[in-house]
mmCIF file of C-alpha atoms in Angstrom:
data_model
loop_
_atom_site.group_PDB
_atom_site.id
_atom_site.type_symbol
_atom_site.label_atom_id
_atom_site.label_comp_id
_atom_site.label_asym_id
_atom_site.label_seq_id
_atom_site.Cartn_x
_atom_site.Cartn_y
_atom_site.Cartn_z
ATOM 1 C CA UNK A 2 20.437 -42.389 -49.604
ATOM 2 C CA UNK A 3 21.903 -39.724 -46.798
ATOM 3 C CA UNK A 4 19.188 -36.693 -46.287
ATOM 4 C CA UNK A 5 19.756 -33.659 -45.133
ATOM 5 C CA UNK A 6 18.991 -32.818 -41.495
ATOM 6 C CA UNK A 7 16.450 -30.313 -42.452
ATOM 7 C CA UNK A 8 14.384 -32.907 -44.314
ATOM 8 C CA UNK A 9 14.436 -35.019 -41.137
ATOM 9 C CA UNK A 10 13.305 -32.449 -39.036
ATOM 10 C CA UNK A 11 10.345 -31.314 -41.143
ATOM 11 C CA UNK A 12 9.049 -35.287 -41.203
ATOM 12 C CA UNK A 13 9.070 -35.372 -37.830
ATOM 13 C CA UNK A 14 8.078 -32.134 -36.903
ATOM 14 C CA UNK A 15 4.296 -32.348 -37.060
ATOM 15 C CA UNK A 16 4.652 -35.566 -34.739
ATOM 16 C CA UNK A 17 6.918 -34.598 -32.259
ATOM 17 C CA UNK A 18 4.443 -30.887 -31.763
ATOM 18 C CA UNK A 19 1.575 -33.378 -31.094
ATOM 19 C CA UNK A 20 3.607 -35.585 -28.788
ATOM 20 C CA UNK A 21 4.667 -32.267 -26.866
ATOM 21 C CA UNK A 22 1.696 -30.793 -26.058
ATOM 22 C CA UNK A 23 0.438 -34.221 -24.233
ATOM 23 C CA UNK A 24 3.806 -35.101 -22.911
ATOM 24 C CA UNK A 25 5.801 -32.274 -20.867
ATOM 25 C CA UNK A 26 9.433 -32.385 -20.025
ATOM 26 C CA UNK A 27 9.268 -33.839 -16.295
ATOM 27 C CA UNK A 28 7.111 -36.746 -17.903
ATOM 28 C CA UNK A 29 9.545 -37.692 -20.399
ATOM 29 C CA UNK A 30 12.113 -37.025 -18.014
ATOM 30 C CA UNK A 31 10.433 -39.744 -15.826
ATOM 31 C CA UNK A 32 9.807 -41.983 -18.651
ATOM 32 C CA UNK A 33 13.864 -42.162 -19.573
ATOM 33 C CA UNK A 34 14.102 -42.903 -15.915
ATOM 34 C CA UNK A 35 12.569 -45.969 -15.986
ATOM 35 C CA UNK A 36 14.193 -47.452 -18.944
ATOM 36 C CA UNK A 37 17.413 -46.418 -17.362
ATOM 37 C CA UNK A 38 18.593 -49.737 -16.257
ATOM 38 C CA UNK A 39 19.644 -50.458 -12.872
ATOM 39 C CA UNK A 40 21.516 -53.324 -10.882
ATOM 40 C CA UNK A 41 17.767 -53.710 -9.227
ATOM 41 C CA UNK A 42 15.715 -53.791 -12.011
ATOM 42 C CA UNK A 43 17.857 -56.451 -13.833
ATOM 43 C CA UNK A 44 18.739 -58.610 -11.226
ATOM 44 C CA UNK A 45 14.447 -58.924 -10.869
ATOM 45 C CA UNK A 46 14.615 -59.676 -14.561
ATOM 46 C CA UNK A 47 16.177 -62.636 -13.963
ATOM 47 C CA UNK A 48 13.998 -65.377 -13.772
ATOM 48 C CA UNK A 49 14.948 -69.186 -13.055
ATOM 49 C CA UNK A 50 13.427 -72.538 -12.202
ATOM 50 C CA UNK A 51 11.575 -73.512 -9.291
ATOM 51 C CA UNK A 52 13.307 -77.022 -9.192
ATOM 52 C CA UNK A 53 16.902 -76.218 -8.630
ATOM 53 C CA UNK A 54 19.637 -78.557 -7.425
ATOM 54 C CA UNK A 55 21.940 -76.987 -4.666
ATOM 55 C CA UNK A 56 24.659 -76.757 -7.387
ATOM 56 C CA UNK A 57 22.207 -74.471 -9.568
ATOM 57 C CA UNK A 58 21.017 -72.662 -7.216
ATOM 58 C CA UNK A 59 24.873 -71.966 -5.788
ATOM 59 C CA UNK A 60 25.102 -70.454 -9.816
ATOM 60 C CA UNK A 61 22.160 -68.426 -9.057
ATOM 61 C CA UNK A 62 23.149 -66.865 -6.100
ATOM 62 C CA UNK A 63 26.831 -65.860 -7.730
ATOM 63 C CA UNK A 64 24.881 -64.549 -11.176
ATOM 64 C CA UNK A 65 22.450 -62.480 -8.898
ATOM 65 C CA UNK A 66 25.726 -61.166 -7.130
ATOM 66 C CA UNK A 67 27.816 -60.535 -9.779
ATOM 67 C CA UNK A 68 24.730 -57.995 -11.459
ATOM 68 C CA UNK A 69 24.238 -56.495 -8.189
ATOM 69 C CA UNK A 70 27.982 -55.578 -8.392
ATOM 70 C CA UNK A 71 28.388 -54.284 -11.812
ATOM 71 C CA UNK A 72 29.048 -50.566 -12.685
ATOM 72 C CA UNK A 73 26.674 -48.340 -15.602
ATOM 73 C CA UNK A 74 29.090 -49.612 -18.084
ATOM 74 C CA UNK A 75 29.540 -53.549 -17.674
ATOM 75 C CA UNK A 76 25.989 -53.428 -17.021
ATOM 76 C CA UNK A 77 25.118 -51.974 -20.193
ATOM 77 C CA UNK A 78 27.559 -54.541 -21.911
ATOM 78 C CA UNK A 79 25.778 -57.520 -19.720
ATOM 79 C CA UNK A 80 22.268 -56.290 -21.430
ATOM 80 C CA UNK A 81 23.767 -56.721 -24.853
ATOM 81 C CA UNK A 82 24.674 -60.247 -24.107
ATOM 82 C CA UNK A 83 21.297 -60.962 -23.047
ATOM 83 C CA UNK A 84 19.908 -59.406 -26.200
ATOM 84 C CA UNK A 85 22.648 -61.900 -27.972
ATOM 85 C CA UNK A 86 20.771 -64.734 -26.073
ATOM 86 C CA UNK A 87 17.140 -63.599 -27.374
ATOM 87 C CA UNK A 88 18.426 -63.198 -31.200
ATOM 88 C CA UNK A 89 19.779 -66.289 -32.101
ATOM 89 C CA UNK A 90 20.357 -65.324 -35.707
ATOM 90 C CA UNK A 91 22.387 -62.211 -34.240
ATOM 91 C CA UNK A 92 24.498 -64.671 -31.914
ATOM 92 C CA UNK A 93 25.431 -66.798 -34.858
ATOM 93 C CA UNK A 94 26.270 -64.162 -36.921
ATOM 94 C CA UNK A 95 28.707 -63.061 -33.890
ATOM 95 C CA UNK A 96 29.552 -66.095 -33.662
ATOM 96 C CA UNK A 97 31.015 -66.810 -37.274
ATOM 97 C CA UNK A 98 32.480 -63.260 -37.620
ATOM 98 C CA UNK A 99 34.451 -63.960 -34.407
ATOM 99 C CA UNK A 100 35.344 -67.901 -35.876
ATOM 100 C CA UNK A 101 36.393 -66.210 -39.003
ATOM 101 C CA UNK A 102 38.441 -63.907 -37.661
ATOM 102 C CA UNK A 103 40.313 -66.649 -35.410
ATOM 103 C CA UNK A 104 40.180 -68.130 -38.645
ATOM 104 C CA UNK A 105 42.238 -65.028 -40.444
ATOM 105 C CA UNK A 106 44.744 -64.831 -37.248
ATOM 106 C CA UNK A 107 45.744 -68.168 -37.540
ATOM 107 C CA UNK A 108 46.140 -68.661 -41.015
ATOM 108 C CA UNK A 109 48.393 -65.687 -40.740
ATOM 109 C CA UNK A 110 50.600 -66.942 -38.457
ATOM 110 C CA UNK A 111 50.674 -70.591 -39.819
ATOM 111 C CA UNK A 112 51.958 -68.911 -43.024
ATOM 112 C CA UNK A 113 54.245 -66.708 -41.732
ATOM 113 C CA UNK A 114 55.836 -69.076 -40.194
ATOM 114 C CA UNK A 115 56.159 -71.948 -42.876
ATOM 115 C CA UNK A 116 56.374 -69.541 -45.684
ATOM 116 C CA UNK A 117 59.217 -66.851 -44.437
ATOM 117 C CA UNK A 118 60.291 -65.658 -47.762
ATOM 118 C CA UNK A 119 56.450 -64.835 -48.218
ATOM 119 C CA UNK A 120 56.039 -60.866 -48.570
ATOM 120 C CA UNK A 121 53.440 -60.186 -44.842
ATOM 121 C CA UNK A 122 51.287 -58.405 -47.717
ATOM 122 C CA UNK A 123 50.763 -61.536 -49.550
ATOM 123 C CA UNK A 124 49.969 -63.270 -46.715
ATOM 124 C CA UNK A 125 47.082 -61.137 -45.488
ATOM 125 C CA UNK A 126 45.676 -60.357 -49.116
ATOM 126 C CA UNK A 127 45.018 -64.707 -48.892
ATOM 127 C CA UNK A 128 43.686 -64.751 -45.162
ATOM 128 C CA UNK A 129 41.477 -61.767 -46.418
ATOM 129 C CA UNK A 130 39.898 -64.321 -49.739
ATOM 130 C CA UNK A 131 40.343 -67.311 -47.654
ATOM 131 C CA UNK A 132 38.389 -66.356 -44.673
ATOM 132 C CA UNK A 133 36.031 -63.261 -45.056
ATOM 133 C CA UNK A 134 32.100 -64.095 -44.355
ATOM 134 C CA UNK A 135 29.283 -62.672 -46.040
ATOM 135 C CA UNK A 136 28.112 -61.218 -42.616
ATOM 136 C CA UNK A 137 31.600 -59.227 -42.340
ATOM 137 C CA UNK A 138 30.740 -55.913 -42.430
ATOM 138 C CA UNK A 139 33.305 -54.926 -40.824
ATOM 139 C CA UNK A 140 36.831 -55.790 -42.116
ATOM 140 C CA UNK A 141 39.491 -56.816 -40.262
ATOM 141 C CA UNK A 142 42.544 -53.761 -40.167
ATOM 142 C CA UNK A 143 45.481 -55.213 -42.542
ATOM 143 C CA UNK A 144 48.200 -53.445 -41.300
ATOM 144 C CA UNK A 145 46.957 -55.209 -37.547
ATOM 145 C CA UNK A 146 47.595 -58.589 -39.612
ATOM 146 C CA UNK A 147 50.927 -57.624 -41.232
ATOM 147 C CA UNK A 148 52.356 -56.489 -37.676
ATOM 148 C CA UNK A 149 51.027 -60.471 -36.632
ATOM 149 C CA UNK A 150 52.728 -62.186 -39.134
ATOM 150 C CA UNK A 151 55.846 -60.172 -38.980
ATOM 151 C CA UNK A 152 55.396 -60.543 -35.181
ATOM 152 C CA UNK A 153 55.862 -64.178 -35.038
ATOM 153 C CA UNK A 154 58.812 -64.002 -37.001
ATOM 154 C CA UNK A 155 61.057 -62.105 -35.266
ATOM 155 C CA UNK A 156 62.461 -65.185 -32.484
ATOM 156 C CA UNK A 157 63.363 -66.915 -36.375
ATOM 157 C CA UNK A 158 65.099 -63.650 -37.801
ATOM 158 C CA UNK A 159 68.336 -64.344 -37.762
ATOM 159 C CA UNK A 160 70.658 -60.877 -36.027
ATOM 160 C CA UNK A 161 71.643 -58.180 -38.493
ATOM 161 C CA UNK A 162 75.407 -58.240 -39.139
ATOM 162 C CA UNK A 163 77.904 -56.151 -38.280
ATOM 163 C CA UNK A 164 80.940 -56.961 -39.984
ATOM 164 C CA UNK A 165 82.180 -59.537 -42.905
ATOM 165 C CA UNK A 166 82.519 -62.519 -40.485
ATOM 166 C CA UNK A 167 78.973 -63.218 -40.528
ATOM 167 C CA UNK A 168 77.101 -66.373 -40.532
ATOM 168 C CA UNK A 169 74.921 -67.110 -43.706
ATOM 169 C CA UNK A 170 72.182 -69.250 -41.934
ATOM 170 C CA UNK A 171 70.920 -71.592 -45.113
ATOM 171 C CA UNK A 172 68.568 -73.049 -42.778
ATOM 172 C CA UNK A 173 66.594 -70.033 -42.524
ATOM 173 C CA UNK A 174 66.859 -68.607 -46.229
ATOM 174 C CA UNK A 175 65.335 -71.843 -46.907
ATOM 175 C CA UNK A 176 67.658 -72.472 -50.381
ATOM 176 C CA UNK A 177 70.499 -74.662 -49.925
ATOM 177 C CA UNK A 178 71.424 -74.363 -53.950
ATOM 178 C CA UNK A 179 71.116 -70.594 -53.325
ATOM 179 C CA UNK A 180 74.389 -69.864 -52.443
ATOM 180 C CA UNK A 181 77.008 -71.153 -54.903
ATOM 181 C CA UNK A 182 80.271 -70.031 -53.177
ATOM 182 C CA UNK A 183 81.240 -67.891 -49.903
ATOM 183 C CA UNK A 184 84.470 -66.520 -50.928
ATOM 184 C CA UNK A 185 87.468 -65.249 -48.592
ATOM 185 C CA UNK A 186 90.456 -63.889 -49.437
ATOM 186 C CA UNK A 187 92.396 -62.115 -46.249
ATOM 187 C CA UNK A 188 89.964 -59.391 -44.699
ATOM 188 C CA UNK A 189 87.998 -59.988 -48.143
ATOM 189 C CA UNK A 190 85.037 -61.525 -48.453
ATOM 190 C CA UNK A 191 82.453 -62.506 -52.103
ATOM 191 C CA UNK A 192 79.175 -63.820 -51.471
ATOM 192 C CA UNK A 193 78.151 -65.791 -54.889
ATOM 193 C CA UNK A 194 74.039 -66.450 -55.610
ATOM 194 C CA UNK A 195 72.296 -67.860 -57.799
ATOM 195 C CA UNK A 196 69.346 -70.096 -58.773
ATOM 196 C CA UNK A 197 69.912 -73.292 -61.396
ATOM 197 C CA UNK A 198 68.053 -71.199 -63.604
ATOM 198 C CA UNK A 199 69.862 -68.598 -63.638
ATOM 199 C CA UNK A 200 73.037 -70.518 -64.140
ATOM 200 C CA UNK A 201 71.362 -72.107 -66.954
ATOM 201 C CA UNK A 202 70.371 -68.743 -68.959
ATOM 202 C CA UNK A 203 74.342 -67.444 -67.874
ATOM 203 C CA UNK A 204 75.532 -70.936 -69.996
ATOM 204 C CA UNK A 205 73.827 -70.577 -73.026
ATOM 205 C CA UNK A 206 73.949 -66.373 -72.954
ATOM 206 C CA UNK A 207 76.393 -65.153 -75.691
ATOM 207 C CA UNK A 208 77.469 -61.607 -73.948
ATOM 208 C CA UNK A 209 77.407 -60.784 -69.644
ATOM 209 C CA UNK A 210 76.721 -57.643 -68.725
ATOM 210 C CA UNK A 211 78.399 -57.374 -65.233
ATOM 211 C CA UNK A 212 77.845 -54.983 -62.568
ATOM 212 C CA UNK A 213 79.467 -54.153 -59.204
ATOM 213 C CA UNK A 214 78.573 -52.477 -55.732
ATOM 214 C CA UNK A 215 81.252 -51.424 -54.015
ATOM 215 C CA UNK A 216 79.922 -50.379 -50.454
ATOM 216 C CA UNK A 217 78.395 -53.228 -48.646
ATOM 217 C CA UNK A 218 77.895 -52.580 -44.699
#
């Protein structure tokens, strides 16, 4: 349930008068100072062992440098991590949200790949069923995983023509009964396709309804 801001306000008003008469603004000011956190303050936070080998304590030295050496920002993010470290129910749920979407990515490409006739919609509607956690709150964008899939197969894509003398490549339509006959006839050229099924309906059909399209390229 979303409540209005006025609502919020009023609960907290009768608090927040109390807190301000005890508390002035240089004190809270002071306060927020000294949660603020600082290359100094977290590089004492770090505690380690007494009984170090040289090798350890060579990783101690570069961990205390690399804090000393890290702006508001990556400090901030270096925090988080730690907080990862004290939760380990939050690090495992990171954990398997990150695994399933490695998880998502590769089954995208995998498919993509074998499967090249496969619509890139398709293909990321399954990697969404196949591989979405209960702790995934956040979805994964699906136009991200179409551009992947059709990503990968643009090296196997064969060149768009740009006259009749093209090459049908078979290998990569994947249907070697597809094509029934290439026909040429001078500066001419009839592409024939069908399926056995289709031939097999054609047979046994009693009228053909024909069609033509007359402007190809």
């Amino acid at each position: 349930m979303v409540q209005e801001c006025n609502f919020i306000t009023d609960a907290w008003a009768k608090i927040l008068s109390q807190l301000g008469q005890s508390l002035s603004y240089e004190n809270l000011t002071e306060i927020y100072s000294k949660m603020e956190p600082s290359n100094r303050k977290v590089t004492k936070m770090l505690h380690f062992s007494d009984n170090l080998s040289n090798l350890e304590r060579e990783v101690m030295n570069h961990l205390q440098r690399y804090v000393r050496e890290l702006d508001k920002v990556l400090l901030k993010k270096f925090l988080r991590f730690l907080e990862f470290l004290d939760r380990p129910d939050v690090l495992l749920k990171e954990r398997r949200r990150n695994l399933s979407s490695r998880k998502r990515g590769y089954y995208v490409k995998q498919t993509a790949l074998q499967d090249i006739q496969r619509p890139a919609g398709r293909i990321v509607d399954d990697a969404m069923l196949r591989h979405i956690e209960p702790e995934d709150h956040q979805l994964p964008n699906q136009n991200n995983l179409k551009r992947t899939a059709n990503r990968v197969r643009e090296e196997l894509t064969p060149n768009e023509p740009n006259s009749f003398y093209f090459k049908l490549d078979t290998d990569y339509l994947q249907c070697d009964n597809f094509l029934i006959k290439d026909i040429r006839v001078d500066d001419q050229r009839h592409s024939v396709f069908s399926t056995p099924g289709q031939l097999q309906l054609l047979k046994y059909a009693k009228k053909w309804f024909c069609d033509g399209t007359f402007k190809v390229m």
